[in-house]
C-alpha positions as MATLAB code, in Angstrom:
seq = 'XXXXXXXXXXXXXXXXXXXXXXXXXXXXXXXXXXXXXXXXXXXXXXXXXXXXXXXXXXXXXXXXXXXXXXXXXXXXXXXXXXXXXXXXXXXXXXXXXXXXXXXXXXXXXXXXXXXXXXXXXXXXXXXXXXXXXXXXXXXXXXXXXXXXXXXXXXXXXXXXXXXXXXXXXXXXXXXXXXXXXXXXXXXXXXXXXXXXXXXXXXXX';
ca = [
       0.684  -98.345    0.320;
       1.198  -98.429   -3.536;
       0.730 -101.909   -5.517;
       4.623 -102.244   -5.816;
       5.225 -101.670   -2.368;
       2.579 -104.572   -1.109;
       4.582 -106.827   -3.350;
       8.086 -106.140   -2.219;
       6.525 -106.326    1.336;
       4.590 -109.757    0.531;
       8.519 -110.764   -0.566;
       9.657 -109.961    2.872;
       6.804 -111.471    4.378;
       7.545 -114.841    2.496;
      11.321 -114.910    2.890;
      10.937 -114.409    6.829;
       8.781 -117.250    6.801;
       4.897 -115.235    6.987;
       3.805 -112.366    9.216;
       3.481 -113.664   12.431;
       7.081 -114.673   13.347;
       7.940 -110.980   13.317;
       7.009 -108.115   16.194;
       4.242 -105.786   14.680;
       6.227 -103.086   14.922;
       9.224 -104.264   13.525;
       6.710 -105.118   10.464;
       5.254 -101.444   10.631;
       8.738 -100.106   10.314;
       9.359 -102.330    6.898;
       6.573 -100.821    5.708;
       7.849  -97.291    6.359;
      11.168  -97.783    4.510;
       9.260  -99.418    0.868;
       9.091  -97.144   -2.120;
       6.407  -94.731   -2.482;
       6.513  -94.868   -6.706;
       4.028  -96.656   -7.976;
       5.622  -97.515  -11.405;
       9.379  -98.583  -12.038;
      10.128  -99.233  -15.606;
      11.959 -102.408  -16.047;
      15.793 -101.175  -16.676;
      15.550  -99.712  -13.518;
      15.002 -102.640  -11.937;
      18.946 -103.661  -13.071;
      20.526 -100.375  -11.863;
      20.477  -96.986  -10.252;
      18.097  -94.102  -11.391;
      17.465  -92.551   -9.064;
      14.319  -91.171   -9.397;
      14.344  -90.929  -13.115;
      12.281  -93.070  -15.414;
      10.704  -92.959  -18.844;
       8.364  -90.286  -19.540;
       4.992  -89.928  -21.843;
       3.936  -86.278  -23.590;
       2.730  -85.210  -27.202;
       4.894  -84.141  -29.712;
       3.500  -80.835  -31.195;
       4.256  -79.862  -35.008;
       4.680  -76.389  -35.727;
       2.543  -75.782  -38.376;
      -1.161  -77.181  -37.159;
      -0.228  -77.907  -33.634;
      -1.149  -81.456  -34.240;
      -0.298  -84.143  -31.825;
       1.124  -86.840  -31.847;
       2.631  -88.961  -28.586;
       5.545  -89.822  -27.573;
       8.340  -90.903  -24.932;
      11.248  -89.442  -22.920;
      13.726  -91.871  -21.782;
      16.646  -91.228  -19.506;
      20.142  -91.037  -20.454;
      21.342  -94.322  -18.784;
      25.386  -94.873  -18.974;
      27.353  -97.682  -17.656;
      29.638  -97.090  -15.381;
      32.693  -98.379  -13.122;
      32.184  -97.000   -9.736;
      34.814  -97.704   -6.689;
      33.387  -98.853   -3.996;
      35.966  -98.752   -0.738;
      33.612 -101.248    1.432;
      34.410 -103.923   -1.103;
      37.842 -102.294   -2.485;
      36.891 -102.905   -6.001;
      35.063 -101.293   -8.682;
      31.661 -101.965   -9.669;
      30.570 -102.029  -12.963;
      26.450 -100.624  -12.803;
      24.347  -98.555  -15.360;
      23.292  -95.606  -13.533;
      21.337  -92.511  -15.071;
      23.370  -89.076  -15.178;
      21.565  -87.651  -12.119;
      22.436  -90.654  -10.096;
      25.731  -89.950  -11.150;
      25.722  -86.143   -9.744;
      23.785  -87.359   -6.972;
      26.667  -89.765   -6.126;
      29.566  -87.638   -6.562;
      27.657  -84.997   -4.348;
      27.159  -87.843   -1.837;
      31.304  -88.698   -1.849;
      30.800  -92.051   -3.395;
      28.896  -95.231   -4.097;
      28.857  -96.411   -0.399;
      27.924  -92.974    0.962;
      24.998  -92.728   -1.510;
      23.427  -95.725   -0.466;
      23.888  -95.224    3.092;
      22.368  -91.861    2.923;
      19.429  -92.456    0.756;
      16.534  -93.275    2.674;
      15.133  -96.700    2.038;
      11.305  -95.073    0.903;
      13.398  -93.305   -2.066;
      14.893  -96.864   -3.116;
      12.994  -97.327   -6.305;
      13.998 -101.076   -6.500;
      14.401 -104.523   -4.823;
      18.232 -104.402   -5.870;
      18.576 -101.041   -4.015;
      16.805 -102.036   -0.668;
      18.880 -104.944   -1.126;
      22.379 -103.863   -1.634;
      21.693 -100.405    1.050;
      20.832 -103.541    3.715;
      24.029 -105.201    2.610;
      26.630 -101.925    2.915;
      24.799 -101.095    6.167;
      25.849 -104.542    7.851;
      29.423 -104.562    6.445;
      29.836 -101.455    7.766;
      28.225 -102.437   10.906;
      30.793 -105.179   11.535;
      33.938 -103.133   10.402;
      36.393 -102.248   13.325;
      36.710  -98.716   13.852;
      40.409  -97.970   12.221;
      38.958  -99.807    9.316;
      36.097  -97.312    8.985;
      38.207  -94.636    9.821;
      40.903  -95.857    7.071;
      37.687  -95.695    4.662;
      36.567  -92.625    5.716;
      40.082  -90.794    5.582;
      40.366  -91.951    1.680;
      36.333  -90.845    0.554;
      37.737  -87.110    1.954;
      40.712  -87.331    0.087;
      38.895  -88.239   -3.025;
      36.634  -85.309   -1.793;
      39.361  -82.781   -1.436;
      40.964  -83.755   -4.660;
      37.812  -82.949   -6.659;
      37.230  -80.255   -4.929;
      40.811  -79.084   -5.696;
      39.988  -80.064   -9.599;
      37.157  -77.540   -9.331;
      39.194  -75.106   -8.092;
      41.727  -75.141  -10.441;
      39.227  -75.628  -13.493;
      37.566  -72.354  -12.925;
      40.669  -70.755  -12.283;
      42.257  -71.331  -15.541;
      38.383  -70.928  -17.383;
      38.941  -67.264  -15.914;
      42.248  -67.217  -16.788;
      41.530  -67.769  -20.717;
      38.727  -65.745  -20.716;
      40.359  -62.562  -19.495;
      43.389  -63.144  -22.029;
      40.799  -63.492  -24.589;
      39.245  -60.213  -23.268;
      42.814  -58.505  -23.702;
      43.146  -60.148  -27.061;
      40.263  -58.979  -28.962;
      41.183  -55.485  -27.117;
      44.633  -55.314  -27.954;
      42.904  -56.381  -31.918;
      40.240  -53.081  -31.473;
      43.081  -50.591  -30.681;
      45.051  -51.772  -33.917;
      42.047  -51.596  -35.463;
      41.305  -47.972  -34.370;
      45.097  -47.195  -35.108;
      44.917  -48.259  -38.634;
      41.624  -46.546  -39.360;
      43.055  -43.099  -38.215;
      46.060  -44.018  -39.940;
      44.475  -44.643  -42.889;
      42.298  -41.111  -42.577;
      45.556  -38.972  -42.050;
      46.686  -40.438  -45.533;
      43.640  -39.731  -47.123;
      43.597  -35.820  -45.488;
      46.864  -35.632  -47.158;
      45.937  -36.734  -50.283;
      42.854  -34.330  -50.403;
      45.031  -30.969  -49.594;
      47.792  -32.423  -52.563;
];
């Protein structure tokens, strides 16, 4: 178990009230679902990256291959992101791949509830995954279903915006094709054009 996982387990321990009160193996399974990473950087701490975090290398010049080092950071954004258990938007900075790991997932909600909790990097994470697990838990089942009918409408509507944004990328590219086509036959017209005159003006 890495350094940041005894602490957030030490945490547990504490808030439960130490490690006795609890069945070993519900303990044993705690452990199972803490982070693996050993290092979190501390903005991730405040939102969801998913994996990505700052990053050291060497910056190499081009003439003498000297180095020198430096840093990668991810591309953090904040965003508003709805989320249908609470029917509200949340405002979060999240890193771009969280994003495309969230839209792939259907949402906020479904992200969290299909992330494992070992790939939480942080406390908030474990946190707020335990918290949309219970609500959902103690919804009624037309609630869920009501929730579940409007995440595959959002799905089917992007998926329909895909659809349609290919299309008409295929669309202007094959009218382009037939432009600059059409503009290589005038071309081609005009040069023979041009070499029938100039025939003509030879033989006169």
């Amino acid at each position: 178990m890495s350094f940041r996982a005894k602490e957030i387990y030490n945490k547990v321990v504490r808030r439960v009230g130490g490690d006795g009160k609890l069945p070993a193996e519900l303990m044993e399974s705690v452990k199972s679902m803490l982070p693996k990473s050993k290092v979190v950087m501390g903005r991730a701490k405040r939102g969801i990256f998913a994996g990505r975090h700052i990053q050291f290398g060497n910056k190499v010049s081009e003439d003498g291959g000297n180095k020198s080092r430096r840093n990668w950071k991810p591309n953090v954004q904040e965003k508003r992101l709805f989320s249908y258990i609470h029917e509200r938007h949340i405002r979060l900075k999240v890193t771009t791949h969280a994003l495309r790991c969230i839209d792939k997932a259907g949402g906020i909600d479904e992200y969290l509830l299909k992330t494992p909790y070992n790939k939480m990097d942080t406390e908030m994470c474990i946190a707020w995954k335990a918290k949309i697990e219970k609500m959902y838990s103690e919804l009624p089942p037309e609630e869920e279903a009501k929730i579940e009918q409007g995440s595959e409408e959002v799905r089917s509507a992007k998926r329909e915006f895909h659809r349609e944004s290919r299309r008409a990328i295929a669309l202007s590219k094959q009218s382009q094709l037939e432009a600059t086509k059409a503009d290589d036959d005038e071309t081609t017209e005009v040069e023979h054009t041009n070499k029938e005159v100039s025939d003509v003006a030879e033989k006169s």
